Structure formats: C-alpha cells, structure tokens
C-alpha cells in the first residue's frame, strides 16, 4: 500500500508531461554508434558529486541503483534490487539484490557496496550536494555532522540483503533510492582513483566510459556484462563537447550529429520546425522545470527582503518567454504547474516597476545599487540575462552580467558570498523525481546552503525545514492530498521571503536526427533527461 501511494500520487500530473510518441511503433534494434554534442565539457561522472542536467543522463547509464524508472516515465521499478518489502509503519525497507550483477572492473556487487555508496554520498568530506536526500535514515545526523563514518540505519545481514531503518517515515524514500546519489560504486575503485573517481568511473550500468579527452569528447561503450541483456540498444555513444549549439544543429542537419544536447537555439527553432523533416527532428514536451533568478541572502543589499521583493516585481517574464519563441510560460512560484502541490490561486509578484522602485526606496536604495548577475554562456541564456539586466536598470540596479561556462557558474553559486545573482537558465531545476519535496531540499532548504551546494540564494529558514520534514513524514496514502497541500503552502510562504525570482516554466525541446528511433518521451525523459539506455538507431 505504501508503495502504491508512491507510484500513483503524481500519476495524473505526469500523464500531461508525456509528448505524443511519434516513433512509438519503431521496433528497437541493437547496434549502431551515435554522436551527441554539448557546448560545455562534463565536470564529473562521480554520482555523489555530479548534479547538472548534462552529466545527469550519463551518470544514470554508468551506474545502477536499487530502484529505477520505466523508460520515459516516472513509474518506479526495482533495478539492482530484485525485490523489496516495506514495514507497515514505513520505517524499515528490506531489499534483496539481484544476483550476478558485476561492476565494470569484474567484481560482484554486494550489499556492503550499497551501504558504502550512500554513506559516501552523505559524508561531508565528499562535498556532494545530495546528502540531504538521505536525511530520514537513522544515523544521518551523526554522519553529516562528522561524528561518524557509518549510517547505523543501513544494515547488511548478508551479501544479498540491505535493510534501511528510518528515523521517521519518508514518503519519497523509494524515489531517493532511484536518484543518482544512490548509485552503487566499489570502494576500492574510489580509493584507487585518489580523488579523481569522477574521471575514472566504475559502475554496473548499461555503459562504461571508454575514453575521455578533456575539452573534446567522451566515448561510452555498451557494457557487455549489464544484468539486463536486452539493454542498451546502442553500441557506442560519443559525446563531443565544445560545440556551439548553432554549429551542432547544422551538423545534425548534415547527418554528422544524432542528438544536439543543448537543444535548438531560438533563432533557428521556427526554421527547423517548418522544415520538411521538422516533425521527425523535434521532440517538444512539458517538463517539471522552473527557471529562476537566485538572490543571495548572504550578500548586501540582497539580505534585505524588501530589496528581493522589489527585484521580483522588476523582471518582465513575458519578454523572456518571447526570447524563447513562446516555449515557456511565466512562473510565479518555485513549483512548476504540473507538480502536485502547485498553488493555482497564488498570484505571485506582479510586474510593477513603480512599486519596485518604491520598495527599494523604503529599503534605503532610492538610487539603486551595483551588483553582479551570473549566467551560463550558451545561447539564449546570455540574452535572457541581458533582458534581466535591462529590467533591473529600470529600477536603478546596475548589474554586471558575467556569462561563464556552466561548471564555473555552478562553482560560483556553491561558494558562499561569491555570486549575488544567478540566472539559472540552461541548468534551472528539472525534478530529480516527481515530488514537490525535490524543489525544496537541494535548492531552498538549509541542507543545500553549503559549500558546493545548489541553494545559491543561501536561504535557510529552519521553521520551513521543520515543516518540510513533517510533510515528508506523511507516508499514509490517505494523507496524499494533505501532504501536497502542506508542500504547496511551504513554497508560497517562501515567496514572502523572496530568495528567488521564479521566471519561467520551460518546455524541453530536443533536436535528433531522423535515424534515431524510439518514443519521444525517452529523449525528454522526466527522470533522466535523455535516456541513453532506451534510445536506438533505426535499421
């Protein structure tokens, strides 16, 4: 019953995410090599550390986790686990591992590997952004606080059994065991890599890393020992980096590229859409996404709530949707409209330049102030940042735009006091799993406001953290609606403090070559972005 609640509580909303599967009748065939392009290099393939939408898909395919999702959906299924049981009180989870699974170094995967991997993700020495997801496991506070190296709530009675004991019910726990931070890695490979495991990954997923030439390409080969012999379909994936999106798109049209990972630049969207092969090349669908402007609450004068509220009123969101050819709608709260808990009645901050100026004056900044606005450097993100820059100038705020590679923006955001404002576009927030809690802990909760974290506003409200825990402790299926309402109120209450400017809810648009097969939803997979396990080349 507990499991049914987890699998079905967001089903209605997620049905709306699935695009029409234009290629659904294609028969998957094994074989073929494909080329994927991105502008920025990959920062890491370490599942305990990697947390951007580009490396997310690759990490998913390099490693296995106890749980996973049916391709193109948010339907949970056992993966590395062969089966599992949940106690009636929701506090004990027992998993039986699938026999015969091996890491790419040839060693069998055993229960102690699961325990080690999650303890590593939680350990503050790892400096990973996903520790907070495991907060319900008994012993979490001791490990995250640095007083213990082991989680007392993970037991391994034998090599094929893992038992989790929780300090409180957690309605998201099965989803947590399906995210990248729960990927299983071998301790000996991590230690042998001497701090460079992100460049020397060893997992038990569908692919293995064959080659990585920094700044040029990564090559992934099919894992011949993957436990599901039907997957993957593709023999090799070559990811070419340093490719400008416009050049990548032209190469795709010429048959040299199979997936343009950065999508279609707005300037080319209508041309591609209206081309003879446009319907076969474009995958366009809704996603659980919010693009936002972070306002660093630790940097003056953004530490003043009136200043943050004024900035919320100054951003012309409609203009930004036009920059994106209408492939987005204005946002007014952190949750996207299709996420359970979204408050349709919440009005948000209206675009009102005069009221914004008045609020700045009340805060003592009638003449405005100077600040810095970070953005990624892939089109159209710098143009959106410049539009925000112009909006801020209208209320007297002079913002210097710094358009940098994605990894540099992430590093700036995760360094306290460094980035006053960040336009999140190109990264933004796409749900790790379809639950409102995922839009809180990593990006707005106290646990994310740490070195290397993704809470780039450095906002920490301990009262809201407590309410978040209470909401996630509602694991009773009869309380699904109550839990969603509790989460919705948390997010609208956050907006009173205005640590963000929620700007847009953007559609995911991918360009793929006409030789690529499979339903559209595996190219905009709600939990993987691109599902490399399930895509295939038409024969």
Short mmCIF file of C-alpha atoms in Angstrom, two decimals:
data_model
loop_
_atom_site.label_atom_id
_atom_site.label_comp_id
_atom_site.label_asym_id
_atom_site.label_seq_id
_atom_site.Cartn_x
_atom_site.Cartn_y
_atom_site.Cartn_z
CA UNK A 1 0.00 0.00 0.00
CA UNK A 2 2.83 2.35 0.86
CA UNK A 3 4.48 1.56 -2.46
CA UNK A 4 1.24 2.14 -4.37
CA UNK A 5 0.95 5.61 -2.88
CA UNK A 6 4.46 6.47 -4.04
CA UNK A 7 3.88 5.16 -7.54
CA UNK A 8 0.48 6.74 -8.08
CA UNK A 9 0.42 10.02 -6.16
CA UNK A 10 1.77 12.02 -9.08
CA UNK A 11 0.47 9.93 -11.96
CA UNK A 12 -2.26 12.31 -13.10
CA UNK A 13 0.09 15.25 -13.35
CA UNK A 14 2.78 13.24 -15.08
CA UNK A 15 0.45 11.99 -17.81
CA UNK A 16 0.43 15.57 -19.06
CA UNK A 17 4.22 15.51 -19.34
CA UNK A 18 4.31 12.76 -21.91
CA UNK A 19 4.52 14.03 -25.52
CA UNK A 20 2.99 12.18 -28.41
CA UNK A 21 5.29 9.28 -29.23
CA UNK A 22 5.75 9.83 -32.97
CA UNK A 23 8.15 6.90 -33.20
CA UNK A 24 6.39 4.58 -30.79
CA UNK A 25 5.86 1.90 -33.46
CA UNK A 26 9.56 1.60 -34.27
CA UNK A 27 10.99 -1.77 -33.31
CA UNK A 28 14.09 -1.38 -31.12
CA UNK A 29 17.17 -2.84 -32.76
CA UNK A 30 20.60 -3.44 -31.31
CA UNK A 31 23.69 -1.86 -32.78
CA UNK A 32 24.89 1.46 -34.08
CA UNK A 33 27.03 4.33 -32.87
CA UNK A 34 25.67 7.82 -32.20
CA UNK A 35 27.13 11.29 -31.72
CA UNK A 36 25.78 13.71 -29.11
CA UNK A 37 27.02 17.30 -28.73
CA UNK A 38 27.25 19.82 -25.89
CA UNK A 39 28.91 23.19 -25.66
CA UNK A 40 30.35 22.74 -22.16
CA UNK A 41 32.67 19.97 -21.05
CA UNK A 42 31.46 17.47 -18.48
CA UNK A 43 32.59 18.40 -14.98
CA UNK A 44 32.43 14.98 -13.33
CA UNK A 45 30.94 11.50 -13.67
CA UNK A 46 31.05 10.85 -9.92
CA UNK A 47 27.45 10.09 -8.87
CA UNK A 48 28.00 11.51 -5.37
CA UNK A 49 29.01 14.87 -6.81
CA UNK A 50 27.59 15.34 -10.33
CA UNK A 51 24.40 17.37 -10.31
CA UNK A 52 23.74 19.16 -13.57
CA UNK A 53 21.36 18.21 -16.35
CA UNK A 54 24.17 17.35 -18.79
CA UNK A 55 26.06 14.78 -16.70
CA UNK A 56 22.86 13.51 -15.03
CA UNK A 57 21.92 11.33 -18.03
CA UNK A 58 25.43 9.91 -18.39
CA UNK A 59 25.72 9.09 -14.68
CA UNK A 60 22.33 7.35 -14.85
CA UNK A 61 23.70 4.99 -17.51
CA UNK A 62 27.11 4.34 -15.93
CA UNK A 63 25.77 3.11 -12.59
CA UNK A 64 22.94 1.07 -11.10
CA UNK A 65 20.70 1.86 -8.16
CA UNK A 66 18.33 -0.22 -6.05
CA UNK A 67 15.37 1.44 -7.78
CA UNK A 68 14.88 2.98 -11.22
CA UNK A 69 12.08 4.11 -13.53
CA UNK A 70 10.40 2.64 -16.57
CA UNK A 71 11.92 4.46 -19.56
CA UNK A 72 10.28 7.77 -20.37
CA UNK A 73 8.09 7.67 -17.27
CA UNK A 74 8.19 8.30 -13.54
CA UNK A 75 6.96 4.79 -12.71
CA UNK A 76 9.25 3.25 -10.07
CA UNK A 77 10.55 -0.28 -10.57
CA UNK A 78 13.20 -2.40 -8.81
CA UNK A 79 16.54 -2.36 -10.62
CA UNK A 80 19.66 -3.51 -8.76
CA UNK A 81 17.13 -4.77 -6.25
CA UNK A 82 15.29 -7.91 -7.27
CA UNK A 83 12.56 -7.28 -4.71
CA UNK A 84 11.79 -5.21 -1.63
CA UNK A 85 9.45 -5.04 1.34
CA UNK A 86 8.31 -2.09 3.42
CA UNK A 87 7.17 -2.47 7.03
CA UNK A 88 3.65 -1.43 7.97
CA UNK A 89 4.93 1.63 9.85
CA UNK A 90 7.04 2.76 6.87
CA UNK A 91 10.25 2.73 8.92
CA UNK A 92 12.00 -0.40 7.62
CA UNK A 93 12.84 -1.19 4.00
CA UNK A 94 14.36 -4.55 3.11
CA UNK A 95 15.90 -5.10 -0.33
CA UNK A 96 17.08 -8.33 -1.91
CA UNK A 97 19.79 -7.72 -4.51
CA UNK A 98 19.66 -9.14 -7.99
CA UNK A 99 22.21 -11.98 -8.21
CA UNK A 100 25.06 -11.98 -10.71
CA UNK A 101 25.47 -8.20 -11.08
CA UNK A 102 29.07 -7.09 -11.62
CA UNK A 103 30.92 -3.81 -11.64
CA UNK A 104 32.80 -2.97 -14.82
CA UNK A 105 36.01 -4.00 -13.02
CA UNK A 106 34.64 -7.54 -12.84
CA UNK A 107 33.79 -7.73 -9.12
CA UNK A 108 30.34 -8.79 -7.97
CA UNK A 109 28.07 -6.14 -6.47
CA UNK A 110 27.21 -6.95 -2.85
CA UNK A 111 25.14 -5.35 -0.11
CA UNK A 112 28.10 -3.64 1.54
CA UNK A 113 28.64 -1.67 -1.69
CA UNK A 114 25.18 -0.15 -1.32
CA UNK A 115 25.89 0.83 2.27
CA UNK A 116 29.30 2.32 1.42
CA UNK A 117 27.97 4.29 -1.55
CA UNK A 118 25.20 6.01 0.39
CA UNK A 119 27.48 6.70 3.36
CA UNK A 120 29.94 8.27 0.92
CA UNK A 121 27.19 10.49 -0.54
CA UNK A 122 26.25 11.66 2.97
CA UNK A 123 29.80 12.14 4.29
CA UNK A 124 30.65 15.87 4.37
CA UNK A 125 34.20 15.04 3.19
CA UNK A 126 32.70 14.12 -0.19
CA UNK A 127 31.26 17.63 -0.54
CA UNK A 128 28.38 16.26 -2.57
CA UNK A 129 25.14 18.18 -2.99
CA UNK A 130 22.85 15.19 -2.42
CA UNK A 131 23.44 14.32 1.23
CA UNK A 132 20.16 15.80 2.42
CA UNK A 133 18.10 13.34 0.39
CA UNK A 134 19.08 10.61 2.86
CA UNK A 135 18.08 12.58 5.95
CA UNK A 136 15.47 10.05 7.08
CA UNK A 137 17.99 7.22 7.51
CA UNK A 138 18.83 6.56 11.15
CA UNK A 139 22.29 7.90 11.92
CA UNK A 140 22.18 10.61 9.26
CA UNK A 141 22.85 13.43 11.72
CA UNK A 142 25.97 11.71 13.08
CA UNK A 143 27.47 11.19 9.60
CA UNK A 144 26.52 14.58 8.20
CA UNK A 145 27.80 16.18 11.40
CA UNK A 146 31.15 14.45 11.04
CA UNK A 147 30.97 12.38 14.24
CA UNK A 148 30.54 9.04 12.45
CA UNK A 149 31.61 7.48 9.16
CA UNK A 150 28.78 4.93 9.05
CA UNK A 151 24.99 5.11 8.91
CA UNK A 152 23.61 2.97 11.71
CA UNK A 153 20.32 2.75 9.81
CA UNK A 154 21.79 0.69 6.96
CA UNK A 155 22.34 -2.97 7.78
CA UNK A 156 23.73 -5.75 5.56
CA UNK A 157 22.84 -9.10 7.18
CA UNK A 158 24.28 -10.92 4.15
CA UNK A 159 25.79 -10.11 0.75
CA UNK A 160 22.40 -10.02 -0.97
CA UNK A 161 20.32 -8.13 1.61
CA UNK A 162 20.20 -4.45 2.51
CA UNK A 163 17.98 -3.16 5.31
CA UNK A 164 17.24 0.53 5.80
CA UNK A 165 15.88 1.74 9.13
CA UNK A 166 14.42 5.23 9.12
CA UNK A 167 14.11 7.65 11.99
CA UNK A 168 10.81 8.88 10.52
CA UNK A 169 8.53 7.85 7.67
CA UNK A 170 9.60 9.31 4.34
CA UNK A 171 7.06 9.36 1.53
CA UNK A 172 9.85 9.89 -1.01
CA UNK A 173 12.27 7.19 0.08
CA UNK A 174 11.88 4.83 -2.89
CA UNK A 175 12.42 7.79 -5.22
CA UNK A 176 15.53 8.72 -3.24
CA UNK A 177 16.93 5.25 -3.90
CA UNK A 178 16.48 5.84 -7.64
CA UNK A 179 18.38 9.14 -7.90
CA UNK A 180 22.00 9.38 -8.97
CA UNK A 181 23.28 9.99 -5.45
CA UNK A 182 22.15 6.45 -4.56
CA UNK A 183 24.25 4.93 -7.36
CA UNK A 184 26.35 1.98 -6.21
CA UNK A 185 30.13 2.24 -6.57
CA UNK A 186 33.03 -0.02 -5.48
CA UNK A 187 35.08 1.32 -2.59
CA UNK A 188 38.37 0.02 -3.97
CA UNK A 189 37.89 1.91 -7.26
CA UNK A 190 37.05 5.15 -5.46
CA UNK A 191 40.15 4.84 -3.29
CA UNK A 192 42.38 3.85 -6.23
CA UNK A 193 41.24 6.94 -8.13
CA UNK A 194 42.69 9.10 -5.34
CA UNK A 195 40.15 11.88 -5.59
CA UNK A 196 39.65 11.55 -9.35
CA UNK A 197 36.83 8.98 -9.43
CA UNK A 198 34.72 11.44 -11.44
CA UNK A 199 37.18 10.94 -14.32
CA UNK A 200 37.69 7.19 -13.71
CA UNK A 201 34.18 5.88 -13.06
CA UNK A 202 33.46 2.24 -12.26
CA UNK A 203 29.83 1.19 -12.11
CA UNK A 204 27.40 -1.56 -13.08
CA UNK A 205 25.20 0.35 -15.52
CA UNK A 206 24.40 -0.06 -19.20
CA UNK A 207 27.52 1.75 -20.41
CA UNK A 208 31.18 2.04 -19.47
CA UNK A 209 33.45 5.02 -20.07
CA UNK A 210 35.94 4.00 -22.76
CA UNK A 211 37.74 7.30 -23.32
CA UNK A 212 37.67 10.90 -22.13
CA UNK A 213 39.71 13.57 -23.87
CA UNK A 214 39.16 16.68 -21.78
CA UNK A 215 37.67 19.51 -23.81
CA UNK A 216 36.98 17.28 -26.83
CA UNK A 217 34.98 14.12 -26.32
CA UNK A 218 33.80 11.29 -24.11
CA UNK A 219 33.23 7.80 -25.51
CA UNK A 220 30.84 5.36 -23.85
CA UNK A 221 30.67 1.69 -24.90
CA UNK A 222 27.93 -0.82 -24.23
CA UNK A 223 28.57 -2.75 -21.00
CA UNK A 224 28.66 -6.39 -22.19
CA UNK A 225 28.06 -7.60 -18.63
CA UNK A 226 24.99 -5.48 -17.85
CA UNK A 227 22.48 -7.60 -15.96
CA UNK A 228 19.61 -6.83 -18.40
CA UNK A 229 20.87 -8.43 -21.60
CA UNK A 230 18.25 -6.57 -23.65
CA UNK A 231 19.82 -3.19 -22.87
CA UNK A 232 21.26 -0.94 -24.06
CA UNK A 233 20.46 -0.92 -27.78
CA UNK A 234 23.28 1.44 -28.80
CA UNK A 235 26.84 0.07 -29.12
CA UNK A 236 28.63 3.38 -28.59
CA UNK A 237 27.82 6.96 -27.64
CA UNK A 238 30.37 9.65 -28.48
CA UNK A 239 29.74 12.93 -26.68
CA UNK A 240 31.52 15.80 -28.41
CA UNK A 241 31.99 18.89 -26.24
CA UNK A 242 32.92 22.44 -27.14
CA UNK A 243 30.23 22.50 -29.83
CA UNK A 244 28.31 25.74 -30.29
CA UNK A 245 24.59 24.86 -30.43
CA UNK A 246 24.13 26.53 -33.82
CA UNK A 247 27.05 24.58 -35.33
CA UNK A 248 25.80 21.36 -33.72
CA UNK A 249 22.38 21.88 -35.27
CA UNK A 250 23.86 22.45 -38.73
CA UNK A 251 25.92 19.27 -38.33
CA UNK A 252 22.79 17.39 -37.27
CA UNK A 253 21.02 18.54 -40.44
CA UNK A 254 24.02 17.27 -42.44
CA UNK A 255 23.90 13.85 -40.78
CA UNK A 256 27.05 14.27 -38.66
CA UNK A 257 25.30 14.51 -35.28
CA UNK A 258 22.43 12.46 -33.86
CA UNK A 259 21.35 14.48 -30.80
CA UNK A 260 22.06 18.19 -30.28
CA UNK A 261 22.23 18.10 -26.50
CA UNK A 262 21.86 21.83 -25.91
CA UNK A 263 18.62 21.92 -27.87
CA UNK A 264 17.58 24.26 -30.66
CA UNK A 265 18.67 27.91 -30.43
CA UNK A 266 15.55 30.14 -30.51
CA UNK A 267 16.78 31.84 -33.69
CA UNK A 268 16.61 28.52 -35.56
CA UNK A 269 13.53 27.00 -33.93
CA UNK A 270 10.87 28.10 -36.41
CA UNK A 271 13.10 27.27 -39.38
CA UNK A 272 13.62 23.73 -38.13
CA UNK A 273 10.01 23.33 -37.07
CA UNK A 274 8.74 24.33 -40.51
CA UNK A 275 11.28 22.26 -42.45
CA UNK A 276 10.13 19.09 -44.30
CA UNK A 277 11.75 16.85 -41.68
CA UNK A 278 10.95 19.11 -38.71
CA UNK A 279 8.29 16.82 -37.25
CA UNK A 280 10.77 13.93 -37.13
CA UNK A 281 13.65 16.04 -35.79
CA UNK A 282 11.98 17.96 -32.97
CA UNK A 283 10.91 16.49 -29.65
CA UNK A 284 8.90 19.05 -27.70
CA UNK A 285 7.24 18.31 -24.38
CA UNK A 286 6.37 19.63 -20.95
CA UNK A 287 8.75 19.02 -18.09
CA UNK A 288 8.83 19.55 -14.34
CA UNK A 289 11.01 22.65 -14.71
CA UNK A 290 11.38 26.11 -13.21
CA UNK A 291 13.93 28.66 -14.40
CA UNK A 292 14.74 31.21 -11.70
CA UNK A 293 16.96 34.08 -10.64
CA UNK A 294 18.68 33.46 -7.31
CA UNK A 295 19.14 36.36 -4.89
CA UNK A 296 21.94 35.67 -2.44
CA UNK A 297 20.56 36.37 1.03
CA UNK A 298 24.10 36.49 2.48
CA UNK A 299 25.23 39.41 0.29
CA UNK A 300 24.23 43.03 0.89
CA UNK A 301 21.86 44.58 -0.05
CA UNK A 302 20.17 41.34 -1.11
CA UNK A 303 19.99 40.38 2.55
CA UNK A 304 17.08 42.86 2.79
CA UNK A 305 13.73 41.21 1.97
CA UNK A 306 12.35 44.48 0.53
CA UNK A 307 15.19 44.59 -1.99
CA UNK A 308 14.47 40.99 -3.02
CA UNK A 309 10.77 41.68 -3.31
CA UNK A 310 11.49 44.75 -5.45
CA UNK A 311 13.59 42.65 -7.82
CA UNK A 312 10.74 40.15 -8.08
CA UNK A 313 8.50 42.97 -9.27
CA UNK A 314 11.07 44.30 -11.74
CA UNK A 315 11.54 41.25 -14.00
CA UNK A 316 9.44 41.21 -17.16
CA UNK A 317 8.79 37.49 -17.54
CA UNK A 318 6.60 37.82 -20.62
CA UNK A 319 9.53 39.30 -22.54
CA UNK A 320 11.69 36.32 -21.59
CA UNK A 321 9.10 33.88 -22.92
CA UNK A 322 9.22 35.77 -26.23
CA UNK A 323 13.01 35.33 -26.36
CA UNK A 324 12.27 31.59 -26.15
CA UNK A 325 9.74 31.66 -29.02
CA UNK A 326 6.93 31.02 -26.56
CA UNK A 327 8.44 27.70 -25.43
CA UNK A 328 7.82 28.70 -21.81
CA UNK A 329 5.23 30.32 -19.58
CA UNK A 330 5.84 32.89 -16.81
CA UNK A 331 6.39 31.36 -13.36
CA UNK A 332 5.23 32.82 -10.05
CA UNK A 333 6.37 30.19 -7.51
CA UNK A 334 9.12 27.56 -7.27
CA UNK A 335 6.88 24.61 -8.17
CA UNK A 336 6.04 24.10 -11.87
CA UNK A 337 2.32 23.96 -12.71
CA UNK A 338 2.26 20.19 -13.33
CA UNK A 339 3.83 19.33 -9.97
CA UNK A 340 1.45 18.20 -7.21
CA UNK A 341 1.22 20.97 -4.60
CA UNK A 342 1.31 23.81 -7.15
CA UNK A 343 -0.99 26.57 -5.88
CA UNK A 344 -3.11 27.78 -8.80
CA UNK A 345 -4.61 30.56 -6.64
CA UNK A 346 -1.27 32.10 -5.67
CA UNK A 347 -0.83 35.43 -7.51
CA UNK A 348 2.92 35.89 -7.07
CA UNK A 349 4.61 39.25 -7.56
CA UNK A 350 3.11 41.29 -10.38
CA UNK A 351 5.41 43.07 -12.84
CA UNK A 352 5.30 46.62 -11.41
CA UNK A 353 8.28 48.91 -11.97
CA UNK A 354 6.95 51.80 -9.91
CA UNK A 355 6.14 49.64 -6.91
CA UNK A 356 9.58 48.06 -7.19
CA UNK A 357 11.21 51.50 -7.10
CA UNK A 358 9.13 52.43 -4.05
CA UNK A 359 10.20 49.27 -2.20
CA UNK A 360 13.85 49.98 -2.98
CA UNK A 361 13.44 53.48 -1.62
CA UNK A 362 11.89 52.10 1.58
CA UNK A 363 14.93 49.85 1.93
CA UNK A 364 17.23 52.86 1.61
CA UNK A 365 18.23 52.35 -2.02
CA UNK A 366 16.29 55.04 -3.84
CA UNK A 367 19.28 55.48 -6.17
CA UNK A 368 19.69 51.75 -6.69
CA UNK A 369 22.93 49.80 -6.24
CA UNK A 370 25.51 47.82 -8.19
CA UNK A 371 25.66 44.03 -8.32
CA UNK A 372 26.74 41.08 -10.46
CA UNK A 373 24.49 38.69 -12.40
CA UNK A 374 25.95 35.31 -13.38
CA UNK A 375 24.69 33.29 -16.36
CA UNK A 376 25.82 30.35 -18.44
CA UNK A 377 27.28 31.32 -21.81
CA UNK A 378 25.17 29.13 -24.11
CA UNK A 379 22.55 30.88 -26.23
CA UNK A 380 19.94 32.08 -25.33
CA UNK A 381 20.99 32.36 -21.66
CA UNK A 382 23.23 35.45 -22.05
CA UNK A 383 20.40 37.21 -23.90
CA UNK A 384 17.97 36.38 -21.13
CA UNK A 385 20.49 37.64 -18.56
CA UNK A 386 20.79 40.87 -20.55
CA UNK A 387 17.00 41.22 -20.56
CA UNK A 388 17.02 40.86 -16.77
CA UNK A 389 19.89 43.35 -16.63
CA UNK A 390 17.73 45.88 -18.53
CA UNK A 391 14.77 45.24 -16.22
CA UNK A 392 16.95 45.87 -13.17
CA UNK A 393 18.37 49.05 -14.73
CA UNK A 394 14.81 50.38 -14.96
CA UNK A 395 14.66 50.44 -11.14
CA UNK A 396 18.20 51.78 -10.72
CA UNK A 397 20.00 48.47 -10.12
CA UNK A 398 23.16 48.23 -12.23
CA UNK A 399 24.00 44.56 -12.76
CA UNK A 400 27.19 43.42 -14.46
CA UNK A 401 26.49 40.25 -16.46
CA UNK A 402 29.13 37.51 -16.22
CA UNK A 403 28.40 34.79 -18.80
CA UNK A 404 30.57 31.77 -17.99
CA UNK A 405 30.80 28.04 -18.67
CA UNK A 406 28.22 26.06 -16.74
CA UNK A 407 30.75 24.50 -14.36
CA UNK A 408 32.06 27.93 -13.37
CA UNK A 409 28.56 29.22 -12.65
CA UNK A 410 27.81 26.17 -10.52
CA UNK A 411 31.06 26.68 -8.60
CA UNK A 412 30.27 30.36 -8.01
CA UNK A 413 26.79 29.56 -6.76
CA UNK A 414 28.11 26.95 -4.35
CA UNK A 415 30.67 29.34 -2.86
CA UNK A 416 29.27 31.49 -0.06
CA UNK A 417 29.43 35.21 -0.76
CA UNK A 418 30.61 34.88 -4.37
CA UNK A 419 27.55 35.18 -6.64
CA UNK A 420 24.98 37.88 -5.75
CA UNK A 421 22.58 36.78 -8.51
CA UNK A 422 22.45 33.78 -10.84
CA UNK A 423 20.13 33.33 -13.80
CA UNK A 424 19.68 29.57 -13.70
CA UNK A 425 18.72 29.08 -17.34
CA UNK A 426 20.50 26.27 -19.14
CA UNK A 427 20.54 24.44 -15.81
CA UNK A 428 17.48 25.70 -13.92
CA UNK A 429 15.73 23.00 -11.95
CA UNK A 430 14.28 19.89 -13.52
CA UNK A 431 12.82 17.49 -10.98
CA UNK A 432 15.05 14.59 -9.94
CA UNK A 433 11.83 12.76 -9.17
CA UNK A 434 8.18 13.80 -9.44
CA UNK A 435 7.56 15.08 -5.94
CA UNK A 436 7.28 18.66 -4.60
CA UNK A 437 9.90 17.97 -1.93
CA UNK A 438 12.55 17.84 -4.67
CA UNK A 439 12.09 21.57 -5.30
CA UNK A 440 12.93 22.34 -1.68
CA UNK A 441 15.82 20.46 -0.01
CA UNK A 442 18.62 20.84 -2.59
CA UNK A 443 17.79 24.37 -3.75
CA UNK A 444 15.88 26.15 -0.97
CA UNK A 445 16.45 24.12 2.21
CA UNK A 446 19.14 24.70 4.81
CA UNK A 447 20.88 21.48 3.79
CA UNK A 448 21.56 22.89 0.30
CA UNK A 449 23.07 26.14 1.62
CA UNK A 450 26.54 24.65 1.97
CA UNK A 451 29.84 24.75 0.11
CA UNK A 452 29.28 23.02 -3.22
CA UNK A 453 25.50 23.01 -2.75
CA UNK A 454 22.79 24.15 -5.13
CA UNK A 455 20.96 26.52 -2.79
CA UNK A 456 22.54 29.52 -4.50
CA UNK A 457 20.39 32.03 -2.64
CA UNK A 458 21.95 30.64 0.58
CA UNK A 459 18.46 30.85 2.06
CA UNK A 460 17.88 28.94 5.28
CA UNK A 461 14.57 29.03 7.15
CA UNK A 462 14.70 26.46 9.95
CA UNK A 463 10.95 26.73 10.61
CA UNK A 464 10.25 25.79 6.98
CA UNK A 465 12.81 22.97 7.19
CA UNK A 466 10.83 21.56 10.11
CA UNK A 467 7.57 21.82 8.15
CA UNK A 468 9.23 20.12 5.18
CA UNK A 469 10.19 17.14 7.36
CA UNK A 470 6.66 16.98 8.72
CA UNK A 471 5.24 16.98 5.19
CA UNK A 472 7.53 14.18 4.04
CA UNK A 473 6.65 12.16 7.12
CA UNK A 474 3.07 11.88 5.85
CA UNK A 475 3.54 8.45 4.29
CA UNK A 476 -0.04 7.30 4.85
CA UNK A 477 -1.77 7.00 1.43
CA UNK A 478 -4.86 8.61 2.95
CA UNK A 479 -2.83 11.79 3.51
CA UNK A 480 -1.61 12.34 -0.04
CA UNK A 481 -3.79 15.43 -0.58
CA UNK A 482 -2.90 16.81 2.85
CA UNK A 483 0.79 16.30 2.14
CA UNK A 484 0.62 18.04 -1.23
CA UNK A 485 -1.25 20.99 0.30
CA UNK A 486 1.38 21.24 3.04
CA UNK A 487 4.12 21.42 0.43
CA UNK A 488 2.23 24.00 -1.60
CA UNK A 489 1.96 26.27 1.43
CA UNK A 490 5.69 25.91 2.12
CA UNK A 491 6.52 27.25 -1.33
CA UNK A 492 4.13 30.17 -1.24
CA UNK A 493 5.42 31.07 2.23
CA UNK A 494 8.96 31.01 0.82
CA UNK A 495 7.93 33.61 -1.73
CA UNK A 496 7.20 36.07 1.10
CA UNK A 497 10.95 35.94 1.80
CA UNK A 498 11.66 36.18 -1.96
CA UNK A 499 15.01 34.33 -2.15
CA UNK A 500 14.23 33.66 -5.81
CA UNK A 501 12.58 35.29 -8.74
CA UNK A 502 10.74 32.36 -10.34
CA UNK A 503 10.91 33.38 -14.01
CA UNK A 504 9.70 30.68 -16.40
CA UNK A 505 8.44 27.13 -16.71
CA UNK A 506 10.14 25.99 -19.90
CA UNK A 507 9.30 23.19 -22.28
CA UNK A 508 12.06 20.72 -23.15
CA UNK A 509 12.94 20.83 -26.85
CA UNK A 510 15.45 18.36 -28.30
CA UNK A 511 16.75 18.04 -31.86
CA UNK A 512 17.53 14.50 -33.04
CA UNK A 513 18.44 13.06 -36.40
CA UNK A 514 15.82 11.22 -38.42
CA UNK A 515 17.70 7.92 -37.96
CA UNK A 516 17.08 7.93 -34.22
CA UNK A 517 14.28 5.67 -33.07
CA UNK A 518 12.06 5.24 -30.04
CA UNK A 519 9.19 7.16 -28.47
CA UNK A 520 9.70 10.87 -27.98
CA UNK A 521 9.44 10.67 -24.20
CA UNK A 522 12.79 8.85 -23.88
CA UNK A 523 14.50 11.90 -25.38
CA UNK A 524 12.95 14.16 -22.73
CA UNK A 525 12.79 11.54 -20.01
CA UNK A 526 11.33 13.02 -16.79
CA UNK A 527 13.99 11.40 -14.59
CA UNK A 528 16.96 11.05 -16.98
CA UNK A 529 16.72 13.98 -19.44
CA UNK A 530 17.96 11.71 -22.28
CA UNK A 531 17.52 8.00 -21.68
CA UNK A 532 20.65 6.54 -23.29
CA UNK A 533 19.55 3.05 -22.22
CA UNK A 534 16.38 3.12 -24.32
CA UNK A 535 17.20 5.10 -27.47
CA UNK A 536 18.20 3.22 -30.61
CA UNK A 537 19.23 3.64 -34.23
CA UNK A 538 16.70 2.65 -36.87
CA UNK A 539 17.98 -0.23 -39.00
#
